[in-house]
Short mmCIF file of C-alpha atoms and ligand atoms in Angstrom, two decimals:
data_model
loop_
_atom_site.label_atom_id
_atom_site.label_comp_id
_atom_site.label_asym_id
_atom_site.label_seq_id
_atom_site.Cartn_x
_atom_site.Cartn_y
_atom_site.Cartn_z
CA MET A 295 197.91 -161.18 15.20
CA HIS A 296 199.50 -164.08 13.43
CA GLY A 297 201.32 -166.03 16.07
CA ARG A 298 202.68 -169.39 15.16
CA LEU A 299 203.16 -172.40 17.31
CA ARG A 300 206.00 -174.79 17.32
CA ALA A 301 205.23 -178.19 18.71
CA ARG A 302 207.21 -179.67 21.53
CA SER A 303 210.24 -181.60 20.50
CA PRO A 304 209.58 -185.24 19.61
CA GLY A 305 209.71 -187.59 22.53
CA ASP A 306 208.73 -184.86 24.95
CA ASN A 307 205.32 -185.68 26.30
CA GLY A 308 204.91 -182.30 27.94
CA ALA A 309 206.62 -180.34 30.64
CA VAL A 310 205.03 -182.22 33.49
CA THR A 311 207.40 -184.78 34.90
CA SER A 312 207.35 -186.61 38.16
CA ARG A 313 211.06 -186.16 38.76
CA THR A 314 211.84 -184.84 42.17
CA PRO A 315 213.69 -181.54 41.81
CA LEU A 316 217.09 -181.22 43.38
CA PRO A 317 216.99 -179.15 46.54
CA PRO A 318 218.30 -175.61 46.08
CA ARG A 319 221.49 -174.56 47.78
CA LEU A 320 220.19 -171.81 50.06
CA PRO A 321 221.46 -169.57 51.45
CA SER A 322 223.77 -169.34 48.46
CA PRO A 323 227.50 -169.45 49.29
CA LEU A 324 229.51 -166.31 49.98
CA GLN A 325 233.02 -166.45 48.54
CA GLU A 326 235.85 -164.14 49.45
CA VAL A 327 238.17 -163.27 46.58
CA ARG A 328 241.50 -161.53 46.79
CA ASP A 329 241.70 -158.87 44.13
CA ASP A 330 244.33 -156.15 44.25
CA ARG A 331 242.05 -153.71 42.40
CA PHE A 332 239.95 -153.70 45.56
CA GLU A 333 242.59 -154.43 48.19
CA ARG A 334 244.75 -151.47 47.23
CA HIS A 335 241.82 -149.22 48.15
CA GLY A 336 241.31 -150.98 51.48
CA LEU A 337 238.25 -152.87 50.23
CA ARG A 338 237.16 -156.49 50.59
CA LEU A 339 235.37 -158.10 47.66
CA VAL A 340 233.03 -161.02 48.28
CA LEU A 341 230.98 -162.90 45.72
CA LYS A 342 227.42 -163.88 46.56
CA ARG A 343 227.23 -167.07 44.52
CA ASP A 344 223.59 -167.18 43.47
CA ASP A 345 224.84 -168.98 40.36
CA LEU A 346 225.27 -172.04 42.61
CA ILE A 347 221.68 -172.13 43.91
CA HIS A 348 220.59 -174.77 41.43
CA PRO A 349 222.35 -176.41 38.48
CA GLU A 350 219.40 -175.97 36.12
CA LEU A 351 217.46 -173.00 37.47
CA VAL A 352 220.24 -170.57 38.07
CA GLY A 353 220.69 -167.56 40.25
CA ASN A 354 218.16 -164.83 40.64
CA LYS A 355 215.86 -166.76 38.31
CA TRP A 356 215.38 -169.34 41.05
CA ARG A 357 214.50 -166.61 43.52
CA LYS A 358 212.08 -164.96 41.08
CA LEU A 359 210.40 -167.97 39.50
CA VAL A 360 209.85 -170.37 42.38
CA PRO A 361 207.34 -168.04 44.13
CA ASN A 362 205.55 -167.67 40.81
CA VAL A 363 205.38 -171.40 40.23
CA GLU A 364 203.85 -171.71 43.70
CA ALA A 365 201.34 -168.96 42.95
CA ALA A 366 200.41 -170.68 39.66
CA ARG A 367 199.13 -173.71 41.62
CA GLY A 368 199.48 -176.10 38.73
CA ARG A 369 198.13 -173.79 36.03
CA PRO A 370 200.26 -173.56 32.89
CA LEU A 371 202.74 -170.74 32.89
CA VAL A 372 202.91 -168.26 30.03
CA THR A 373 205.67 -165.70 29.70
CA PHE A 374 207.47 -163.52 27.16
CA GLY A 375 210.95 -162.88 25.89
CA GLY A 376 213.36 -162.22 23.06
CA ALA A 377 215.26 -164.85 21.14
CA TYR A 378 218.12 -165.00 23.67
CA SER A 379 216.21 -164.34 26.87
CA ASN A 380 217.71 -165.75 30.08
CA HIS A 381 214.24 -165.43 31.58
CA LEU A 382 212.64 -167.66 28.93
CA ARG A 383 215.27 -170.34 29.43
CA ALA A 384 214.86 -170.17 33.18
CA THR A 385 211.06 -170.41 32.91
CA ALA A 386 211.37 -173.46 30.68
CA ALA A 387 213.76 -175.07 33.17
CA ALA A 388 211.44 -174.21 36.07
CA GLY A 389 208.57 -175.83 34.22
CA ARG A 390 210.50 -179.00 33.66
CA ILE A 391 211.99 -179.41 37.11
CA LEU A 392 208.90 -178.26 39.02
CA GLY A 393 206.40 -180.00 36.78
CA LEU A 394 204.42 -177.23 35.09
CA PRO A 395 203.62 -176.78 31.41
CA THR A 396 205.14 -173.59 30.01
CA THR A 397 204.61 -171.47 26.94
CA GLY A 398 207.03 -168.81 25.80
CA VAL A 399 205.75 -165.99 23.62
CA VAL A 400 208.79 -165.00 21.57
CA ARG A 401 209.39 -161.63 19.92
CA GLY A 402 209.96 -162.03 16.17
CA GLU A 403 207.56 -163.92 13.94
CA GLU A 404 210.31 -164.57 11.40
CA LEU A 405 212.07 -166.84 13.92
CA ALA A 406 209.36 -169.46 13.45
CA ASP A 407 210.77 -170.36 10.04
CA ARG A 408 214.39 -170.67 11.10
CA PRO A 409 216.25 -173.32 13.04
CA LEU A 410 216.03 -172.54 16.73
CA ASN A 411 219.02 -170.73 18.15
CA PRO A 412 220.75 -172.50 21.08
CA SER A 413 218.80 -170.52 23.67
CA LEU A 414 215.38 -171.30 22.17
CA ALA A 415 216.45 -174.88 21.48
CA ARG A 416 217.13 -175.25 25.19
CA CYS A 417 213.68 -173.85 25.95
CA ALA A 418 212.08 -176.36 23.59
CA ALA A 419 214.13 -179.23 24.98
CA ASP A 420 212.83 -178.32 28.43
CA GLY A 421 209.31 -178.74 27.12
CA MET A 422 208.45 -175.10 26.58
CA ARG A 423 205.99 -174.49 23.81
CA LEU A 424 207.19 -171.56 21.71
CA HIS A 425 204.77 -169.10 20.18
CA PHE A 426 206.29 -166.54 17.83
CA VAL A 427 204.64 -163.18 17.35
CA ASP A 428 205.44 -160.11 15.30
CA ARG A 429 207.02 -157.15 16.99
CA SER A 430 203.93 -154.95 17.10
CA THR A 431 201.86 -157.69 18.77
CA TYR A 432 204.73 -158.27 21.16
CA ARG A 433 204.77 -154.60 22.13
CA ARG A 434 201.06 -154.75 22.93
CA LYS A 435 201.27 -158.00 24.92
CA ASN A 436 200.25 -156.38 28.19
CA GLU A 437 197.05 -154.88 26.76
CA PRO A 438 194.15 -157.04 27.97
CA GLU A 439 192.72 -157.61 24.50
CA THR A 440 196.04 -158.64 22.94
CA LEU A 441 196.88 -160.82 25.91
CA GLY A 442 193.47 -162.51 25.76
CA THR A 443 193.93 -163.27 22.07
CA LEU A 444 197.43 -164.59 22.73
CA LEU A 445 196.27 -166.88 25.52
CA ARG A 446 193.47 -168.25 23.35
CA ALA A 447 195.93 -168.82 20.52
CA VAL A 448 198.16 -170.94 22.75
CA GLY A 449 195.18 -172.73 24.29
CA ALA A 450 195.99 -171.54 27.79
CA GLU A 451 193.19 -169.21 28.81
CA ASP A 452 193.54 -170.31 32.43
CA ALA A 453 197.29 -169.62 32.36
CA TYR A 454 199.30 -167.92 35.04
CA VAL A 455 201.01 -165.06 33.22
CA VAL A 456 204.51 -163.96 34.22
CA PRO A 457 205.63 -160.64 32.72
CA GLU A 458 208.62 -160.29 30.41
CA GLY A 459 211.76 -160.44 32.55
CA GLY A 460 209.79 -162.12 35.35
CA SER A 461 209.55 -159.13 37.68
CA ASN A 462 206.19 -159.10 39.40
CA SER A 463 205.50 -158.73 43.12
CA ALA A 464 205.99 -162.42 43.85
CA ALA A 465 209.43 -162.27 42.22
CA VAL A 466 210.42 -159.09 44.03
CA ARG A 467 209.41 -160.58 47.38
CA GLY A 468 211.38 -163.71 46.50
CA CYS A 469 214.48 -161.56 46.02
CA ARG A 470 214.08 -159.97 49.43
CA VAL A 471 215.52 -163.22 50.81
CA LEU A 472 218.74 -162.48 48.90
CA GLY A 473 219.10 -159.27 50.89
CA ALA A 474 218.25 -161.03 54.15
CA GLU A 475 221.00 -163.60 53.47
CA LEU A 476 223.51 -160.76 53.21
CA ARG A 477 222.66 -159.02 56.48
CA GLY A 478 225.78 -158.21 58.43
CA LEU A 479 228.08 -159.49 55.67
CA ALA A 480 228.78 -156.41 53.52
CA GLU A 481 228.20 -152.67 53.59
CA VAL A 482 227.56 -152.39 49.85
CA VAL A 483 225.88 -155.00 47.66
CA GLY A 484 226.15 -154.66 43.88
CA VAL A 485 223.78 -156.32 41.45
CA ALA A 486 223.32 -156.11 37.69
CA CYS A 487 219.86 -155.02 36.59
CA GLY A 488 217.64 -155.89 33.68
CA THR A 489 214.10 -155.17 34.83
CA GLY A 490 215.34 -154.22 38.31
CA GLY A 491 213.20 -156.78 40.13
CA THR A 492 216.19 -158.38 41.81
CA LEU A 493 217.49 -155.02 43.03
CA ALA A 494 214.02 -154.04 44.30
CA GLY A 495 213.82 -157.17 46.46
CA LEU A 496 217.47 -157.23 47.49
CA ALA A 497 217.35 -153.66 48.81
CA ALA A 498 214.25 -154.43 50.83
CA GLY A 499 215.92 -157.41 52.50
CA LEU A 500 219.13 -155.69 53.62
CA ALA A 501 219.59 -154.37 57.15
CA PRO A 502 219.70 -150.65 57.96
CA GLY A 503 223.22 -149.38 57.22
CA GLN A 504 223.66 -151.63 54.22
CA ARG A 505 223.02 -150.33 50.73
CA ALA A 506 222.34 -151.85 47.34
CA LEU A 507 223.92 -150.59 44.15
CA GLY A 508 222.32 -151.47 40.83
CA VAL A 509 224.20 -151.56 37.53
CA PRO A 510 221.71 -151.44 34.63
CA VAL A 511 222.77 -153.39 31.54
CA LEU A 512 220.21 -151.65 29.34
CA ARG A 513 220.59 -148.05 28.36
CA GLY A 514 217.83 -145.53 28.75
CA GLY A 515 217.80 -144.37 32.34
CA PHE A 516 214.24 -145.61 32.98
CA LEU A 517 215.12 -148.00 35.75
CA GLU A 518 214.93 -145.65 38.73
CA GLY A 519 211.18 -145.26 38.21
CA ASP A 520 210.71 -148.94 37.44
CA VAL A 521 212.47 -150.15 40.60
CA GLN A 522 210.52 -147.68 42.70
CA ALA A 523 207.24 -148.87 41.13
CA LEU A 524 208.17 -152.52 41.73
CA GLN A 525 208.84 -151.75 45.40
CA GLU A 526 205.59 -149.82 45.73
CA ARG A 527 203.64 -152.77 44.39
CA ALA A 528 205.50 -155.41 46.41
CA PHE A 529 206.01 -153.55 49.69
CA GLY A 530 203.73 -150.50 49.59
CA GLY A 531 206.53 -147.94 49.16
CA ARG A 532 210.18 -147.29 48.49
CA THR A 533 212.11 -149.66 50.75
CA GLY A 534 215.74 -149.90 51.87
CA SER A 535 218.70 -147.94 50.61
CA TRP A 536 219.50 -148.30 46.91
CA SER A 537 220.83 -146.37 43.97
CA LEU A 538 221.78 -146.95 40.35
CA ASP A 539 224.94 -146.28 38.42
CA GLU A 540 223.97 -145.94 34.76
CA ARG A 541 227.51 -145.79 33.35
CA PHE A 542 228.27 -149.45 32.74
CA HIS A 543 225.81 -150.70 30.11
CA PHE A 544 228.48 -150.74 27.36
CA GLY A 545 226.00 -149.63 24.72
CA GLY A 546 222.99 -151.64 25.86
CA TYR A 547 221.64 -155.14 26.30
CA ALA A 548 224.02 -157.83 25.00
CA ARG A 549 226.41 -155.14 23.76
CA THR A 550 230.02 -155.46 24.67
CA THR A 551 233.40 -153.93 23.92
CA PRO A 552 236.88 -155.45 23.67
CA GLU A 553 237.65 -153.81 27.02
CA LEU A 554 234.70 -155.50 28.74
CA ASP A 555 235.56 -158.86 27.16
CA ALA A 556 239.16 -158.55 28.29
CA PHE A 557 238.04 -157.61 31.80
CA ALA A 558 235.73 -160.64 32.01
CA GLU A 559 238.38 -163.04 30.73
CA ASP A 560 240.91 -161.66 33.17
CA PHE A 561 238.44 -161.99 36.05
CA GLU A 562 237.84 -165.62 35.10
CA ASP A 563 241.60 -166.27 35.02
CA ARG A 564 242.21 -164.60 38.35
CA HIS A 565 239.34 -166.09 40.31
CA GLY A 566 238.13 -169.17 38.43
CA LEU A 567 234.63 -167.71 38.25
CA PRO A 568 232.75 -168.32 34.99
CA VAL A 569 231.64 -164.75 34.24
CA GLU A 570 228.21 -164.44 32.64
CA ARG A 571 228.62 -161.73 29.99
CA LEU A 572 225.20 -160.06 29.64
CA TYR A 573 224.92 -159.02 33.27
CA VAL A 574 227.61 -160.20 35.66
CA ALA A 575 230.57 -158.90 33.60
CA LYS A 576 229.10 -155.38 33.59
CA LEU A 577 228.50 -155.49 37.33
CA LEU A 578 232.04 -156.63 38.13
CA TYR A 579 233.52 -154.06 35.75
CA GLY A 580 231.40 -151.34 37.36
CA LEU A 581 232.45 -152.30 40.88
CA ALA A 582 236.14 -152.35 39.91
CA ALA A 583 235.76 -148.91 38.27
CA LEU A 584 234.01 -147.51 41.34
CA ALA A 585 236.73 -148.91 43.60
CA GLU A 586 239.34 -147.24 41.41
CA GLU A 587 237.43 -143.92 41.60
CA GLY A 588 237.49 -144.09 45.39
CA ALA A 589 233.70 -144.38 45.58
CA PHE A 590 233.86 -146.72 48.60
CA ALA A 591 235.35 -145.79 51.99
CA ARG A 592 238.37 -147.82 53.11
CA GLY A 593 237.29 -150.77 55.23
CA THR A 594 234.15 -151.36 53.16
CA THR A 595 233.17 -154.89 52.22
CA VAL A 596 231.65 -154.93 48.76
CA ALA A 597 229.51 -157.93 47.82
CA ALA A 598 228.88 -158.67 44.15
CA VAL A 599 225.83 -160.79 43.45
CA VAL A 600 226.69 -163.42 40.85
CA THR A 601 223.18 -163.63 39.43
CA GLY A 602 223.91 -166.24 36.79
CA ARG A 603 226.46 -168.17 34.81
CA PRO A 604 227.38 -168.24 31.15
CA PHE A 605 225.19 -169.99 28.62
CA PRO A 606 225.66 -172.53 27.15
C1 PLP B 203 217.77 -161.99 34.48
C2 PLP B 203 219.13 -161.67 34.98
C3 PLP B 203 219.41 -160.47 35.65
C4 PLP B 203 218.43 -159.34 35.77
O1 PLP B 203 217.49 -159.47 36.78
P1 PLP B 203 216.35 -158.36 36.93
O2 PLP B 203 215.58 -158.82 38.10
O3 PLP B 203 215.53 -158.40 35.68
O4 PLP B 203 216.98 -157.03 37.10
C5 PLP B 203 220.68 -160.29 36.17
N1 PLP B 203 221.64 -161.23 35.99
C6 PLP B 203 221.41 -162.37 35.32
C7 PLP B 203 222.53 -163.34 35.15
C8 PLP B 203 220.15 -162.63 34.79
O5 PLP B 203 219.94 -163.76 34.10
#
């Protein structure tokens, strides 16, 4: 293992600040939008605006990280991600606004020698210490020996470790509140999935008769088992009514097509919603396609969870 550290940016005396965090906006607002692609099939579309929960710790990341920060009880937080990870940025922001030192273990040792990309620069500006590791070390990060070595290397052996993507039981239980906020407000709730932690919690929080629909943005078809396992760990078994539609990943994580880009731009023009491209665009596209296919009965209210907003 040859991880390399990058010091905090000059002038940053660490992630711990005494600034009082802004209160979150919870429950997040529900916004009705009028969209003929839904209305002509007798459907109502509502947006669950989790992107408005907090200006700096956005969307489902608030719901997933705040319970983890509480569980950390002041210990430094260590987590993992790729060079453009939303989760890393959110963890760095959580550290700054909630007063906890954070370290991000970043996939790709070669990145240590290059200028930081805008996503990692934001992490560093929020006080996150970045530790770059080669891909094979990164793959083995969950093995106890590798993890132990990593934690020693970053000088955080007492750290509270949050997994890549942030989906542990605390996060999944945090997302159950999202489902609870939507009780009685929609028959179908769509959410874009990375690790599936948000879907696992959301489905558990909905009332009987409501169902959650996950749209994976990664290809591979592994998510069904992952979401089930997350629910087993968080709740003791499969919970609530949920399913996945694997057709809308557009080639995989961060992949896009001209059609998806055009759809997202058009949605922004129609509804004034800044459409986050890695996740939210694929969800909205998927829901519009399903509406067009007649997948929802007339009279159905479809809620789309706006899990984040574009970066920068
Ligand atoms: C992280 C993220 C997700 C994925 O959440 P999971 O719990 O990993 O499935 C969805 N949308 C946005 C905007 C995100 O940043």
